[in-house]
CSV table of C-alpha atoms and ligand atoms in Angstrom, one decimal:
chain,number,residue,atom,x,y,z
A,142,MET,CA,-5.4,-10.5,0.7
A,143,LYS,CA,-5.7,-7.9,-2.1
A,144,LYS,CA,-6.8,-9.0,-5.5
A,145,LEU,CA,-7.1,-7.4,-8.9
A,146,ILE,CA,-10.3,-8.2,-10.7
A,147,ILE,CA,-10.1,-7.6,-14.4
A,148,HIS,CA,-12.7,-7.9,-17.0
A,149,GLY,CA,-10.8,-7.7,-20.0
A,150,ASN,CA,-11.2,-7.3,-23.9
A,151,LYS,CA,-12.4,-3.7,-23.8
A,152,PRO,CA,-11.0,-1.1,-25.6
A,153,LEU,CA,-8.8,1.4,-23.9
A,154,GLU,CA,-8.7,5.3,-24.7
A,155,GLY,CA,-7.7,8.5,-23.2
A,156,GLU,CA,-4.6,10.0,-21.6
A,157,ILE,CA,-2.2,9.1,-18.6
A,158,THR,CA,0.8,10.7,-17.1
A,159,ILE,CA,3.9,8.8,-16.1
A,160,ASN,CA,5.4,9.2,-12.7
A,161,GLY,CA,9.0,9.6,-11.4
A,162,ALA,CA,11.2,6.6,-12.2
A,163,LYS,CA,10.9,4.0,-9.2
A,164,ASN,CA,14.5,2.9,-9.8
A,165,SER,CA,16.0,6.5,-9.6
A,166,THR,CA,13.8,7.2,-6.6
A,167,VAL,CA,15.2,4.2,-4.6
A,168,ALA,CA,18.6,5.6,-5.1
A,169,LEU,CA,17.9,9.2,-4.8
A,170,ILE,CA,16.6,8.9,-1.3
A,171,PRO,CA,19.6,7.0,0.1
A,172,ALA,CA,21.7,9.5,-1.9
A,173,ALA,CA,19.9,12.6,-0.2
A,174,ILE,CA,21.1,11.5,3.3
A,175,LEU,CA,24.6,12.6,2.4
A,176,ALA,CA,23.6,16.5,2.4
A,177,ASP,CA,24.0,18.6,5.5
A,178,SER,CA,20.8,20.2,5.1
A,179,THR,CA,17.1,19.5,3.5
A,180,VAL,CA,16.9,17.7,0.3
A,181,VAL,CA,13.6,18.1,-1.7
A,182,LEU,CA,12.6,15.5,-4.3
A,183,GLU,CA,10.0,16.4,-6.8
A,184,GLY,CA,7.9,13.8,-8.9
A,185,VAL,CA,8.2,11.1,-6.1
A,186,PRO,CA,6.1,8.0,-7.2
A,187,ASP,CA,3.6,7.1,-4.5
A,188,ILE,CA,4.5,3.4,-4.3
A,189,GLN,CA,5.2,1.0,-1.8
A,190,ASP,CA,9.0,1.0,-2.0
A,191,VAL,CA,9.0,4.8,-1.2
A,192,HIS,CA,6.8,4.4,1.8
A,193,SER,CA,9.3,1.5,3.0
A,194,LEU,CA,12.3,3.8,2.4
A,195,ILE,CA,10.6,6.6,4.3
A,196,GLU,CA,10.1,4.0,7.2
A,197,ILE,CA,13.7,3.1,7.1
A,198,LEU,CA,14.7,6.9,7.2
A,199,LYS,CA,12.8,7.5,10.4
A,200,ASP,CA,14.6,4.7,12.1
A,201,PHE,CA,17.9,6.5,11.1
A,202,ASN,CA,16.4,9.7,12.7
A,203,VAL,CA,16.1,11.4,9.4
A,204,GLU,CA,12.9,13.8,9.3
A,205,THR,CA,10.6,13.2,6.2
A,206,HIS,CA,7.6,14.8,4.7
A,207,PHE,CA,5.7,13.4,1.7
A,208,GLU,CA,2.8,15.2,0.2
A,209,ASN,CA,1.8,15.4,-3.6
A,210,ASN,CA,4.7,13.4,-4.9
A,211,THR,CA,7.2,15.8,-3.3
A,212,LEU,CA,9.4,14.2,-0.7
A,213,THR,CA,11.4,16.4,1.9
A,214,ILE,CA,14.1,14.7,3.6
A,215,ASP,CA,16.2,16.5,6.6
A,216,PRO,CA,19.3,14.4,7.4
A,217,SER,CA,20.9,16.6,9.7
A,218,LYS,CA,20.1,14.7,12.7
A,219,MET,CA,20.8,11.4,11.2
A,220,GLU,CA,22.5,8.8,13.3
A,221,SER,CA,24.4,5.6,12.0
A,222,ILE,CA,22.2,3.2,13.6
A,223,PRO,CA,22.9,-0.6,12.8
A,224,MET,CA,20.0,-2.0,10.8
A,225,PRO,CA,20.6,-5.9,10.5
A,226,HIS,CA,17.0,-6.8,10.5
A,227,GLY,CA,13.5,-5.6,10.0
A,228,LYS,CA,12.4,-2.8,7.7
A,229,ILE,CA,15.7,-2.7,6.0
A,230,GLN,CA,14.9,-6.1,4.6
A,231,SER,CA,11.7,-5.2,2.9
A,232,LEU,CA,13.3,-3.9,-0.2
A,233,ARG,CA,16.4,-5.0,-2.3
A,234,ALA,CA,17.3,-1.4,-3.0
A,235,SER,CA,18.3,-1.1,0.8
A,236,TYR,CA,21.7,-2.0,-0.5
A,237,TYR,CA,22.1,1.8,-1.3
A,238,PHE,CA,22.2,2.6,2.2
A,239,MET,CA,25.7,0.6,2.4
A,240,GLY,CA,27.3,3.3,0.0
A,241,ALA,CA,25.5,6.3,1.5
A,242,LEU,CA,26.5,5.2,5.3
A,243,LEU,CA,30.0,4.8,4.2
A,244,SER,CA,30.2,8.2,2.8
A,245,LYS,CA,28.2,9.9,5.6
A,246,PHE,CA,29.6,8.0,8.5
A,247,GLY,CA,32.5,5.7,7.4
A,248,GLU,CA,30.5,2.6,8.8
A,249,GLY,CA,27.3,0.9,8.6
A,250,VAL,CA,25.5,-2.3,9.5
A,251,ILE,CA,22.7,-3.3,6.8
A,252,GLY,CA,20.8,-6.6,6.6
A,253,LEU,CA,19.7,-7.5,3.1
A,254,PRO,CA,16.9,-9.7,1.8
A,255,GLY,CA,18.3,-13.2,2.7
A,256,GLY,CA,16.6,-15.0,-0.2
A,257,CYS,CA,18.0,-12.6,-2.7
A,258,PHE,CA,21.5,-12.4,-1.6
A,259,LEU,CA,22.5,-16.0,-2.3
A,260,GLY,CA,20.3,-16.3,-5.4
A,261,PRO,CA,20.6,-15.0,-8.7
A,262,ARG,CA,21.1,-11.3,-7.6
A,263,PRO,CA,24.6,-11.3,-5.9
A,264,ILE,CA,26.0,-8.1,-4.5
A,265,ASP,CA,29.5,-9.3,-4.9
A,266,LEU,CA,30.5,-6.4,-7.3
A,267,HIS,CA,29.2,-3.9,-4.5
A,268,ILE,CA,31.5,-5.4,-1.9
A,269,LYS,CA,34.3,-5.5,-4.3
A,270,ALA,CA,34.0,-2.0,-4.9
A,271,PHE,CA,33.7,-1.0,-1.3
A,272,ARG,CA,36.8,-3.0,-0.3
A,273,SER,CA,38.9,-1.2,-3.3
A,274,LEU,CA,37.9,2.0,-1.5
A,275,GLY,CA,39.6,0.7,1.6
A,276,VAL,CA,36.4,-0.6,3.3
A,277,ASP,CA,36.5,-3.6,5.6
A,278,VAL,CA,33.4,-5.8,4.8
A,279,ASP,CA,32.1,-8.5,7.1
A,280,ASP,CA,29.2,-10.5,5.6
A,281,ASP,CA,27.5,-12.6,8.1
A,282,TYR,CA,24.7,-14.5,6.2
A,283,GLY,CA,23.3,-11.5,4.7
A,284,VAL,CA,24.0,-8.9,7.4
A,285,ILE,CA,27.0,-6.6,6.0
A,286,THR,CA,29.0,-4.7,8.4
A,287,LEU,CA,31.0,-2.1,7.1
A,288,THR,CA,33.9,-0.3,8.7
A,289,THR,CA,36.7,1.9,7.5
A,290,PRO,CA,39.4,1.7,10.3
A,291,ASN,CA,42.0,3.5,7.8
A,292,GLY,CA,39.4,5.7,6.1
A,293,MET,CA,38.5,5.4,2.5
A,294,LEU,CA,40.8,6.5,-0.5
A,295,GLY,CA,39.8,7.1,-4.2
A,296,THR,CA,40.8,4.4,-6.4
A,297,ARG,CA,40.2,2.3,-9.7
A,298,ILE,CA,37.2,0.2,-9.7
A,299,TYR,CA,36.6,-2.3,-12.7
A,300,MET,CA,33.1,-3.8,-12.8
A,301,ASP,CA,33.4,-7.1,-14.1
A,302,VAL,CA,29.6,-7.3,-14.9
A,303,VAL,CA,27.7,-4.1,-15.9
A,304,SER,CA,25.6,-3.4,-12.8
A,305,VAL,CA,23.2,-0.6,-12.1
A,306,GLY,CA,23.2,-1.1,-8.4
A,307,ALA,CA,27.0,-1.7,-8.1
A,308,THR,CA,27.7,1.3,-10.1
A,309,ILE,CA,25.5,3.6,-8.1
A,310,ASN,CA,26.7,2.1,-4.7
A,311,ALA,CA,30.4,2.7,-5.8
A,312,ILE,CA,29.4,6.3,-6.6
A,313,LEU,CA,27.7,7.0,-3.3
A,314,ALA,CA,30.7,5.3,-1.6
A,315,ALA,CA,33.2,7.3,-3.3
A,316,VAL,CA,31.7,10.7,-3.6
A,317,ARG,CA,33.5,12.0,-0.4
A,318,ALA,CA,36.4,9.5,-0.4
A,319,PRO,CA,39.8,11.5,-0.6
A,320,GLY,CA,41.3,11.6,-3.9
A,321,LYS,CA,40.0,10.5,-7.5
A,322,THR,CA,37.9,7.4,-8.0
A,323,VAL,CA,37.3,6.0,-11.6
A,324,ILE,CA,34.7,3.5,-12.3
A,325,GLU,CA,35.2,1.3,-15.3
A,326,ASN,CA,32.7,-0.7,-17.2
A,327,ALA,CA,30.1,1.4,-15.4
A,328,ALA,CA,26.4,0.8,-16.1
A,329,ARG,CA,24.9,3.8,-18.3
A,330,GLU,CA,21.2,3.6,-17.3
A,331,PRO,CA,19.4,6.8,-17.1
A,332,GLU,CA,18.9,6.4,-13.4
A,333,ILE,CA,22.4,6.6,-12.8
A,334,ILE,CA,22.7,10.0,-14.6
A,335,ASP,CA,19.7,11.2,-12.3
A,336,VAL,CA,21.4,9.9,-9.2
A,337,VAL,CA,24.7,11.8,-10.3
A,338,THR,CA,22.8,15.0,-11.2
A,339,LEU,CA,21.4,15.1,-7.8
A,340,LEU,CA,24.7,14.6,-6.3
A,341,ASN,CA,26.5,17.2,-8.3
A,342,LYS,CA,23.9,19.7,-7.5
A,343,MET,CA,24.6,18.8,-3.7
A,344,GLY,CA,28.2,19.7,-4.4
A,345,ALA,CA,29.9,16.3,-5.6
A,346,GLN,CA,32.2,16.3,-8.4
A,347,ILE,CA,31.3,13.4,-10.7
A,348,ARG,CA,31.9,13.2,-14.5
A,349,GLY,CA,31.0,10.7,-17.0
A,350,ALA,CA,27.6,9.5,-15.8
A,351,GLY,CA,25.9,8.0,-18.8
A,352,THR,CA,29.0,6.6,-20.4
A,353,SER,CA,31.2,3.5,-19.1
A,354,VAL,CA,33.8,5.5,-17.2
A,355,ILE,CA,32.7,7.4,-14.4
A,356,ARG,CA,35.3,9.9,-12.7
A,357,ILE,CA,34.8,11.1,-9.2
A,358,THR,CA,37.0,13.7,-7.2
A,359,GLY,CA,36.0,13.2,-3.5
A,360,VAL,CA,34.4,16.4,-1.8
A,361,GLU,CA,34.2,17.1,1.7
A,362,THR,CA,30.5,18.2,2.2
A,363,LEU,CA,27.3,18.2,0.3
A,364,ARG,CA,24.5,20.5,0.8
A,365,GLY,CA,20.7,20.3,0.5
A,366,VAL,CA,19.0,20.9,-2.9
A,367,THR,CA,15.8,20.5,-4.8
A,368,HIS,CA,15.6,17.9,-7.6
A,369,THR,CA,13.0,16.6,-9.9
A,370,ILE,CA,13.1,12.9,-10.7
A,371,ILE,CA,13.2,11.6,-14.3
A,372,PRO,CA,10.0,9.9,-15.7
A,373,ASP,CA,9.7,6.1,-15.4
A,374,ARG,CA,10.8,4.5,-18.5
A,375,ILE,CA,9.6,1.2,-17.4
A,376,GLU,CA,6.2,2.4,-16.3
A,377,ALA,CA,6.0,4.1,-19.7
A,378,GLY,CA,6.9,1.0,-21.5
A,379,THR,CA,4.3,-1.0,-19.4
A,380,TYR,CA,1.4,1.2,-20.5
A,381,ILE,CA,2.5,1.5,-24.1
A,382,SER,CA,2.5,-2.3,-24.0
A,383,ALA,CA,-1.1,-2.2,-22.9
A,384,ALA,CA,-2.0,0.5,-25.4
A,385,VAL,CA,-0.6,-1.4,-28.4
A,386,ALA,CA,-2.6,-4.3,-27.4
A,387,MET,CA,-5.9,-2.6,-26.6
A,388,ALA,CA,-6.3,0.9,-28.1
A,389,GLY,CA,-9.5,2.0,-29.2
A,390,GLU,CA,-10.4,4.1,-32.3
A,391,LYS,CA,-8.9,7.5,-30.7
A,392,GLY,CA,-6.0,5.9,-29.0
A,393,ILE,CA,-4.2,6.4,-25.8
A,394,ARG,CA,-1.9,9.3,-25.1
A,395,ILE,CA,1.0,8.5,-22.6
A,396,ASN,CA,2.5,11.8,-21.2
A,397,ASN,CA,5.8,12.6,-19.3
A,398,ILE,CA,8.2,10.3,-21.4
A,399,ILE,CA,11.9,10.9,-22.6
A,400,TYR,CA,11.7,9.3,-25.7
A,401,GLU,CA,15.5,8.5,-25.8
A,402,HIS,CA,15.2,6.4,-22.6
A,403,ILE,CA,12.9,4.0,-24.5
A,404,GLU,CA,14.3,3.9,-28.0
A,405,SER,CA,15.2,0.3,-28.1
A,406,PHE,CA,11.7,-0.7,-26.8
A,407,VAL,CA,10.0,1.5,-29.4
A,408,ALA,CA,12.1,-0.1,-32.1
A,409,LYS,CA,10.8,-3.5,-31.1
A,410,LEU,CA,7.1,-2.0,-31.5
A,411,ASP,CA,7.9,-0.7,-34.9
A,412,GLU,CA,9.3,-3.8,-35.9
A,413,MET,CA,5.9,-5.4,-34.9
A,414,GLY,CA,4.0,-2.9,-36.9
A,415,ALA,CA,2.5,-0.8,-34.0
A,416,MET,CA,0.9,2.5,-35.0
A,417,MET,CA,2.2,5.4,-32.7
A,418,GLU,CA,2.9,9.0,-32.6
A,419,ILE,CA,6.2,10.2,-30.9
A,420,GLY,CA,5.6,13.5,-29.4
A,421,GLU,CA,8.4,15.7,-27.7
A,422,ASP,CA,7.4,14.3,-24.3
A,423,TYR,CA,4.4,11.7,-25.1
A,424,VAL,CA,3.6,8.8,-27.1
A,425,HIS,CA,0.2,8.4,-28.6
A,426,VAL,CA,-0.6,5.0,-29.5
A,427,TYR,CA,-3.3,4.1,-32.2
A,428,PRO,CA,-5.1,0.9,-32.9
A,429,SER,CA,-2.7,-1.2,-35.2
A,430,ASN,CA,-3.5,-3.6,-37.8
A,431,GLU,CA,-2.1,-7.2,-37.9
A,432,LEU,CA,1.0,-7.2,-35.5
A,433,LYS,CA,4.1,-9.1,-36.2
A,434,MET,CA,5.8,-11.6,-33.7
A,435,VAL,CA,9.4,-10.4,-32.9
A,436,SER,CA,12.2,-11.7,-31.1
A,437,ILE,CA,13.9,-9.9,-28.1
A,438,LYS,CA,17.1,-10.0,-26.3
A,439,THR,CA,17.6,-8.0,-23.2
A,440,GLN,CA,20.8,-5.9,-22.6
A,441,PRO,CA,22.0,-3.4,-20.4
A,442,TYR,CA,21.0,0.2,-21.3
A,443,PRO,CA,20.6,1.4,-24.0
A,444,GLY,CA,19.6,-2.1,-25.1
A,445,PHE,CA,16.2,-3.6,-24.4
A,446,ALA,CA,15.4,-3.5,-20.8
A,447,THR,CA,15.1,-6.6,-18.8
A,448,ASP,CA,12.2,-4.9,-16.7
A,449,LEU,CA,10.3,-4.6,-19.9
A,450,GLN,CA,10.7,-8.1,-21.0
A,451,GLN,CA,7.8,-9.4,-19.0
A,452,PRO,CA,5.4,-6.5,-19.7
A,453,ILE,CA,6.0,-6.9,-23.6
A,454,THR,CA,5.5,-10.5,-23.3
A,455,ALA,CA,1.6,-10.1,-22.9
A,456,LEU,CA,1.6,-7.9,-26.1
A,457,LEU,CA,3.7,-10.5,-28.1
A,458,LEU,CA,0.4,-12.9,-27.6
A,459,LYS,CA,-1.5,-10.6,-29.8
A,460,THR,CA,1.0,-10.8,-32.4
A,461,HIS,CA,1.2,-13.4,-35.5
A,462,GLY,CA,4.3,-15.6,-36.0
A,463,GLU,CA,7.0,-17.3,-33.5
A,464,GLY,CA,9.4,-15.6,-31.7
A,465,THR,CA,12.2,-16.0,-29.0
A,466,ILE,CA,12.8,-13.8,-25.7
A,467,MET,CA,16.4,-14.0,-24.2
A,468,ASP,CA,17.0,-12.3,-21.1
A,469,THR,CA,20.7,-12.1,-20.7
A,470,ILE,CA,20.6,-10.1,-17.4
A,471,TYR,CA,18.1,-12.4,-15.7
A,472,PRO,CA,17.5,-15.7,-17.5
A,473,GLN,CA,15.4,-17.0,-14.8
A,474,ARG,CA,12.9,-14.1,-15.2
A,475,VAL,CA,10.1,-16.3,-16.1
A,476,ASN,CA,7.7,-16.4,-13.3
A,477,HIS,CA,5.1,-14.8,-15.8
A,478,ILE,CA,5.2,-17.7,-18.3
A,479,PRO,CA,3.2,-20.5,-16.5
A,480,GLU,CA,0.5,-18.0,-15.5
A,481,LEU,CA,0.3,-16.8,-19.2
A,482,ASN,CA,0.0,-20.3,-20.3
A,483,ARG,CA,-2.9,-21.0,-17.9
A,484,MET,CA,-4.7,-18.1,-19.6
A,485,GLY,CA,-4.4,-19.7,-23.0
A,486,ALA,CA,-0.8,-18.8,-24.2
A,487,ASN,CA,1.6,-20.9,-26.0
A,488,ILE,CA,4.9,-20.1,-24.4
A,489,LYS,CA,7.6,-22.7,-23.9
A,490,VAL,CA,10.9,-22.0,-21.6
A,491,ASP,CA,13.6,-23.9,-23.3
A,492,GLY,CA,16.8,-23.5,-21.2
A,493,ASP,CA,17.6,-19.6,-21.3
A,494,MET,CA,15.3,-19.1,-24.2
A,495,ILE,CA,11.9,-18.4,-24.1
A,496,ARG,CA,9.8,-19.3,-27.2
A,497,VAL,CA,6.5,-17.8,-27.9
A,498,GLU,CA,3.8,-18.6,-30.7
A,499,GLY,CA,1.2,-16.1,-31.5
A,500,PRO,CA,-1.6,-15.3,-31.7
A,501,SER,CA,-3.0,-16.6,-28.5
A,502,LYS,CA,-6.8,-16.2,-27.6
A,503,LEU,CA,-6.5,-15.4,-23.9
A,504,SER,CA,-9.1,-16.2,-21.3
A,505,GLY,CA,-9.4,-14.8,-17.9
A,506,ALA,CA,-8.0,-17.0,-15.2
A,507,PRO,CA,-6.7,-17.0,-11.4
A,508,VAL,CA,-3.2,-16.0,-11.8
A,509,LYS,CA,-0.4,-14.8,-9.3
A,510,ALA,CA,2.0,-11.8,-9.6
A,511,SER,CA,5.2,-13.5,-8.1
A,512,ASP,CA,7.1,-10.4,-8.9
A,513,LEU,CA,6.6,-6.8,-9.9
A,514,ARG,CA,7.1,-7.0,-13.5
A,515,ALA,CA,5.4,-10.3,-13.9
A,516,GLY,CA,2.5,-8.8,-12.1
A,517,ALA,CA,2.4,-5.9,-14.8
A,518,CYS,CA,2.5,-8.6,-17.6
A,519,LEU,CA,-0.4,-10.3,-16.0
A,520,VAL,CA,-2.4,-7.1,-15.6
A,521,ILE,CA,-2.0,-6.6,-19.2
A,522,ALA,CA,-2.8,-10.1,-20.0
A,523,GLY,CA,-5.8,-9.6,-18.0
A,524,LEU,CA,-6.9,-6.6,-20.2
A,525,ILE,CA,-6.5,-8.6,-23.3
A,526,ALA,CA,-8.2,-11.5,-22.2
A,527,GLU,CA,-11.8,-12.5,-22.4
A,528,GLY,CA,-13.7,-12.8,-19.1
A,529,GLU,CA,-12.6,-12.4,-15.8
A,530,THR,CA,-8.9,-12.6,-14.6
A,531,VAL,CA,-8.3,-12.5,-10.7
A,532,VAL,CA,-4.6,-11.3,-10.0
A,533,THR,CA,-3.2,-12.2,-6.4
A,534,GLY,CA,0.4,-11.3,-5.4
A,535,VAL,CA,-1.0,-7.6,-5.8
A,536,ASP,CA,1.5,-6.2,-3.2
A,537,ASN,CA,4.2,-7.0,-5.6
A,538,ILE,CA,2.7,-4.8,-8.3
A,539,LEU,CA,2.1,-2.0,-5.8
A,540,ARG,CA,5.7,-1.8,-4.8
A,541,GLY,CA,6.4,-0.2,-8.2
A,542,TYR,CA,3.3,1.1,-10.0
A,543,THR,CA,1.7,4.4,-8.7
A,544,ASN,CA,-2.3,3.9,-9.0
A,545,ILE,CA,-2.1,1.2,-11.5
A,546,VAL,CA,-5.8,0.7,-11.1
A,547,GLY,CA,-6.7,4.4,-11.4
A,548,LYS,CA,-4.8,4.9,-14.5
A,549,PHE,CA,-6.2,1.9,-16.2
A,550,THR,CA,-9.6,2.7,-15.0
A,551,ASP,CA,-9.0,6.4,-16.5
A,552,LEU,CA,-8.5,4.6,-19.8
A,553,GLY,CA,-11.7,2.7,-19.6
A,554,ALA,CA,-10.7,-0.5,-18.3
A,555,ASP,CA,-12.8,-2.7,-16.1
A,556,ILE,CA,-10.4,-3.2,-13.2
A,557,ARG,CA,-10.7,-3.2,-9.5
A,558,LEU,CA,-8.6,-3.8,-6.3
A,559,ILE,CA,-10.6,-5.6,-3.7
A,560,GLU,CA,-9.5,-7.1,-0.3
A,561,ASP,CA,-10.8,-10.2,1.1
A,562,ASP,CA,-10.5,-12.1,4.4
A,563,GLN,CA,-8.5,-15.0,2.7
A,564,PRO,CA,-5.0,-14.8,3.7
A,565,GLU,CA,-2.3,-15.0,0.9
A,566,GLU,CA,-0.9,-18.5,0.3
B,1288,UD1,C1,18.7,-3.0,-11.2
B,1288,UD1,C2,17.1,-2.5,-11.4
B,1288,UD1,C3,16.2,-3.9,-11.8
B,1288,UD1,C4,16.7,-4.1,-13.0
B,1288,UD1,C5,18.2,-4.3,-13.2
B,1288,UD1,C6,18.8,-4.6,-14.4
B,1288,UD1,C7,17.0,-1.0,-9.3
B,1288,UD1,C8,16.4,-0.9,-8.0
B,1288,UD1,N1,16.6,-2.3,-9.8
B,1288,UD1,O1,18.8,-4.0,-10.4
B,1288,UD1,O2,15.0,-3.2,-11.8
B,1288,UD1,O3,15.9,-5.3,-13.6
B,1288,UD1,O4,18.9,-3.2,-12.6
B,1288,UD1,O5,18.6,-3.5,-15.2
B,1288,UD1,O6,17.5,-0.3,-9.9
B,1288,UD1,N2,25.5,-8.8,-10.8
B,1288,UD1,C9,26.4,-9.6,-10.2
B,1288,UD1,N3,27.0,-9.0,-9.1
B,1288,UD1,C10,26.7,-7.9,-8.4
B,1288,UD1,C11,25.5,-7.3,-9.1
B,1288,UD1,C12,25.1,-7.7,-10.2
B,1288,UD1,O7,26.7,-10.3,-10.9
B,1288,UD1,O8,27.2,-7.6,-7.4
B,1288,UD1,C13,24.6,-9.1,-12.0
B,1288,UD1,C14,23.2,-9.7,-11.9
B,1288,UD1,O9,23.0,-10.9,-11.3
B,1288,UD1,C15,22.8,-9.3,-13.1
B,1288,UD1,C16,23.7,-8.2,-13.7
B,1288,UD1,O10,24.7,-8.1,-12.7
B,1288,UD1,O11,22.7,-10.4,-14.1
B,1288,UD1,C17,22.8,-6.6,-13.6
B,1288,UD1,O12,22.2,-6.6,-12.4
B,1288,UD1,P1,22.1,-5.1,-11.9
B,1288,UD1,O13,22.2,-4.2,-12.8
B,1288,UD1,O14,23.0,-4.9,-10.7
B,1288,UD1,O15,20.6,-5.3,-11.2
B,1288,UD1,P2,20.1,-4.3,-9.8
B,1288,UD1,O16,21.0,-3.1,-9.7
B,1288,UD1,O17,20.0,-5.2,-8.7
């Protein structure tokens, strides 16, 4: 079992660089298979989700090479192999292969992680979009079989809920569908713009990414290109949260940030009274005086990102006052709360509302990262806390953060990754 051992309450100083965006990458890799020749993705984060996707590509007979954050994908010999079980179920973003396989082969069989499928993260909107394009969808307990006996045809798709995944999947499915497709109430996340930028470079005709109406004119072929992935705004927000909590005298400079992508997040830090210098492509965080508690409501982009709700909660424990957090996207995203309370926090979950009272003096404790962003939150809490924090469930963190131990070590943190023989519960 992997464990992170953190000895906290040490000031952090220095400089780190943010990697390419995980949520772009996991969509760009399936998008790349639409090309008839090699696609080169630059700035690919070295995270477990990327390695899982590379393994899945190999099973589709796609050649890949991953070195120095550059991923080469040659899909010219790709086959539409059914993947009802196995590796495909190792990450949720496998759902992007549904749209991509439809575009490339007009068919596909993809098994999705069972637990998530009927739980609070449905894919009904993805399926509705495919059906509008003329796809026959059979859902056999999470194994999705897609066929297009009459081909696909451009259409109007209205998204009942703003969804990143459904918007990207609808784009992937429609990019080669004859005629025009209009996606209304589309999500506006920067990762969607990134995917559309790649597809347009490959020869697609997609307009409106970043707005709520996306217009696609189907094209016949897509070619291989080189594309550099945008910086990860969630990784940036995670390190900024840690920096505001623990910055030493010289502060912490976090490079490779597109400020506009984290505006709503930085606005909250301003409201807290955090000391930051915002540069063209970096944020330098200095030690702050007394921080004020804030209340947070997550929203689709450009609102406050649900993925930063958990990481910032650790920082809230250093602020003074009472605040609330409402995650309107995933109200049940509260796995981090009992763990933080075990470390000495005073947080109550009251229906869909999280009530936080600060400041709290955190003490190191054994805690479990049950999901990626809960894990990021617990690492920050461990860096704040007095004494030793032992974080388990580390694989959840490594799924999405490149070299998190190395980056915090570079900033002077006392954090180690160990493996012991005990199996994970
Ligand atoms: C993506 C991100 C995830 C982030 C989330 C919200 C990736 C790989 N993951 O997830 O990190 O937390 O956006 O910003 O990019 N919904 C439906 N039906 C659907 C699809 C979604 O009701 O078919 C609902 C969800 O339950 C949720 C909301 O729509 O309440 C938004 O979810 P969505 O944007 O689809 O999340 P993901 O794309 O899965």
